[in-house]
Structures are given as structure tokens and as C-alpha cells.
Amino acid sequence: MTVAERRKPTPQAAAVPRHVAVIMDGNGRWARQRGLPRIKGHERGADSVRAAVRACRDAGVKYLTLYAFSVENWSRPRAEIAALMRLLRKFIRDNENELHENRIRLRLLGRVGDLPADVRGELRRVEQATAAYDAGHLILALSYGGRTEIAEAARRIAQEVRDGKLDPADVDEDAVARRLYLPDVPDPDLMIRTSGEMRLSNFLLWQLSYAELYVTAVLWPDFREPHFKAALEEYGRRQRRFGDVS
Ligand code: FPP
């Protein structure tokens, strides 16, 4: 896929995003507002993940990328990290059947090797078991950082140049994009962030260059199918110009 193909959806797909990326924020606040431990917010957030997958299937959104754990999240309290890892493993187990029924491919984005071996094993197993599917792609960003991803691509380019496999004159946008974690995945058309923060938080820094941004005050555990549909409708009203004139 070239940079242009990765960036621009086909005209018929323009009304419905081909790829939606989500920063699932506000789990902690949702729990605090109810006097509950933070993990309760994450647990409810996992139900919103299921809702988002179904909303994408129903609307015809082919790729859904969820920011589930950033490289920065490793600095959270150990108990919260452990609870999030347990939740992730449970989510995969509880939802594997639904992935098979809907022919949805699970993909992993990030430094997955950083995850505990049991969680990683479960994720890799389902990734392999769903690898042949193409009806939808559920991409979990785990131990993910946008700057880390770009730096790793730069390192690979430097190594290939050093080894005489790549001419510096050929290092262009395509060359970088081909060395990102999932080079076959088109750029997100729409990025949703819940809980009102106006930040990218090191998410898909390269890939979001031309994405439409949608920020809602709704906290992630409350963000369900109707909210997802509202975001898609707002996207359908946007005029995308990709730097061109309309
Ligand atoms: C941000 O809320 C959320 C996270 C860091 C974790 C996201 C995890 C889930 C939605 C649950 C499990 C995921 C999957 C894929 C099953 P926050 O804790 O930063 O909230 P706050 O800003 O209100 O404190």
C-alpha cells in the first residue's frame, strides 16, 4: 500500500470511515465519581470495547484501533497494571468466539514483548487463530508509543542503509510507513477521544496526520453504540481536503 492509498479512503467509503482509532479515556474518573476503585472503571470500559467492535461491524468500519495500554502506562501503580493485564486476558478469552463468528482478525500494535508472558501468549494465540479473517480488524495498541514506533522505524532504516540494502535517496514517506508496526493497515480516517481531553497522548503520531478528530466529554465506560454512531454521523458531515482545496 502506498502512502496515498494508506491515507485516502476510496470515494464510496468516504461517508463511512475505513479506519477508526480511539483513545479510551476516563475509566478512572468514571470510577471515582461512583466511589469505586479505578479497576471498576476499566472493567466497565471493557464492555464499551465490545460495544465499539459491534458498532464498527454494523456500520461497516473495517479497522478499529484501540489505545489499550501506552508505553507511559507502565508508570502506573503496579496493582493497577496487574489488574489491567488480567482484564485484558479475560477480555480476549470471553470474546474469542465473537471474533470467530464475525470473522474479525485480532491484531497487536506496539511493544507486545513487554507484556507479561501469560497475557502475551493468549493474545498471540488468538492473533494467530484469527489471522485469516478479513471482515474486520480489531487492533489493540499495547505498550504502544507513537514516538517509539517512529524511532524504531528510523533505526531499521539506519541499519538497512549501513548494510547497503537501502539508498538514503530512497528514504521517503513510503519508506518510513513501510517500517511502522502494521504497514498494511490504512491510516485512521477518524480519531475519537473520550472524556474531553484535547490531546494525542503519543497515539499514532504518524498515522493520524490527516484524521478527523472527534472529542467527546462522555467517559469511556459510558461510551456505547449510540455514542459511536453519533461520532460516525459527525464524520459523515466533515469535509476532508487532505491539504487540497475543496
Ligand atoms: C484510560 O483511562 C484507559 C486506560 C489506560 C486503559 C484502557 C483499558 C480498557 C478500556 C479496559 C480493557 C481494554 C481492553 C482492550 C479489553 P484512565 O485510567 O486514564 O482514566 P482517567 O483519565 O479518568 O484516570
mmCIF file with all atom_site columns, C-alpha atoms in Angstrom, residues 38 52 56 59 61 68-69 74 85 94 101 129 131 133 148 154 169 174 193 238 241:
data_model
loop_
_atom_site.group_PDB
_atom_site.id
_atom_site.type_symbol
_atom_site.label_atom_id
_atom_site.label_alt_id
_atom_site.label_comp_id
_atom_site.label_asym_id
_atom_site.label_entity_id
_atom_site.label_seq_id
_atom_site.pdbx_PDB_ins_code
_atom_site.Cartn_x
_atom_site.Cartn_y
_atom_site.Cartn_z
_atom_site.occupancy
_atom_site.B_iso_or_equiv
_atom_site.pdbx_formal_charge
_atom_site.auth_seq_id
_atom_site.auth_comp_id
_atom_site.auth_asym_id
_atom_site.auth_atom_id
_atom_site.pdbx_PDB_model_num
ATOM 1  C CA . ARG A 1 38  ? -10.214 2.520   39.350 1.00 0.00 ? 38  ARG A CA 1
ATOM 2  C CA . ALA A 1 52  ? -17.324 -0.421  19.833 1.00 0.00 ? 52  ALA A CA 1
ATOM 3  C CA . CYS A 1 56  ? -17.963 -0.980  13.714 1.00 0.00 ? 56  CYS A CA 1
ATOM 4  C CA . ALA A 1 59  ? -21.608 0.410   10.349 1.00 0.00 ? 59  ALA A CA 1
ATOM 5  C CA . VAL A 1 61  ? -15.962 0.203   9.604  1.00 0.00 ? 61  VAL A CA 1
ATOM 6  C CA . ALA A 1 68  ? -5.470  -0.038  25.435 1.00 0.00 ? 68  ALA A CA 1
ATOM 7  C CA . PHE A 1 69  ? -2.074  0.489   27.101 1.00 0.00 ? 69  PHE A CA 1
ATOM 8  C CA . TRP A 1 74  ? 3.915   1.255   32.740 1.00 0.00 ? 74  TRP A CA 1
ATOM 9  C CA . MET A 1 85  ? -3.366  -7.211  32.349 1.00 0.00 ? 85  MET A CA 1
ATOM 10 C CA . ASP A 1 94  ? -14.511 -14.021 26.778 1.00 0.00 ? 94  ASP A CA 1
ATOM 11 C CA . GLU A 1 101 ? -18.321 -15.665 14.461 1.00 0.00 ? 101 GLU A CA 1
ATOM 12 C CA . ALA A 1 129 ? -6.222  -18.173 15.237 1.00 0.00 ? 129 ALA A CA 1
ATOM 13 C CA . ALA A 1 131 ? -5.086  -14.342 11.104 1.00 0.00 ? 131 ALA A CA 1
ATOM 14 C CA . TYR A 1 133 ? -10.056 -13.266 8.654  1.00 0.00 ? 133 TYR A CA 1
ATOM 15 C CA . THR A 1 148 ? 8.786   4.760   19.932 1.00 0.00 ? 148 THR A CA 1
ATOM 16 C CA . ALA A 1 154 ? 14.251  5.099   11.875 1.00 0.00 ? 154 ALA A CA 1
ATOM 17 C CA . ALA A 1 169 ? 17.925  8.840   -1.544 1.00 0.00 ? 169 ALA A CA 1
ATOM 18 C CA . ASP A 1 174 ? 6.646   5.424   1.869  1.00 0.00 ? 174 ASP A CA 1
ATOM 19 C CA . ARG A 1 193 ? -11.130 10.597  22.205 1.00 0.00 ? 193 ARG A CA 1
ATOM 20 C CA . ARG A 1 238 ? -16.950 16.597  7.683  1.00 0.00 ? 238 ARG A CA 1
ATOM 21 C CA . ARG A 1 241 ? -9.430  18.084  1.972  1.00 0.00 ? 241 ARG A CA 1
#
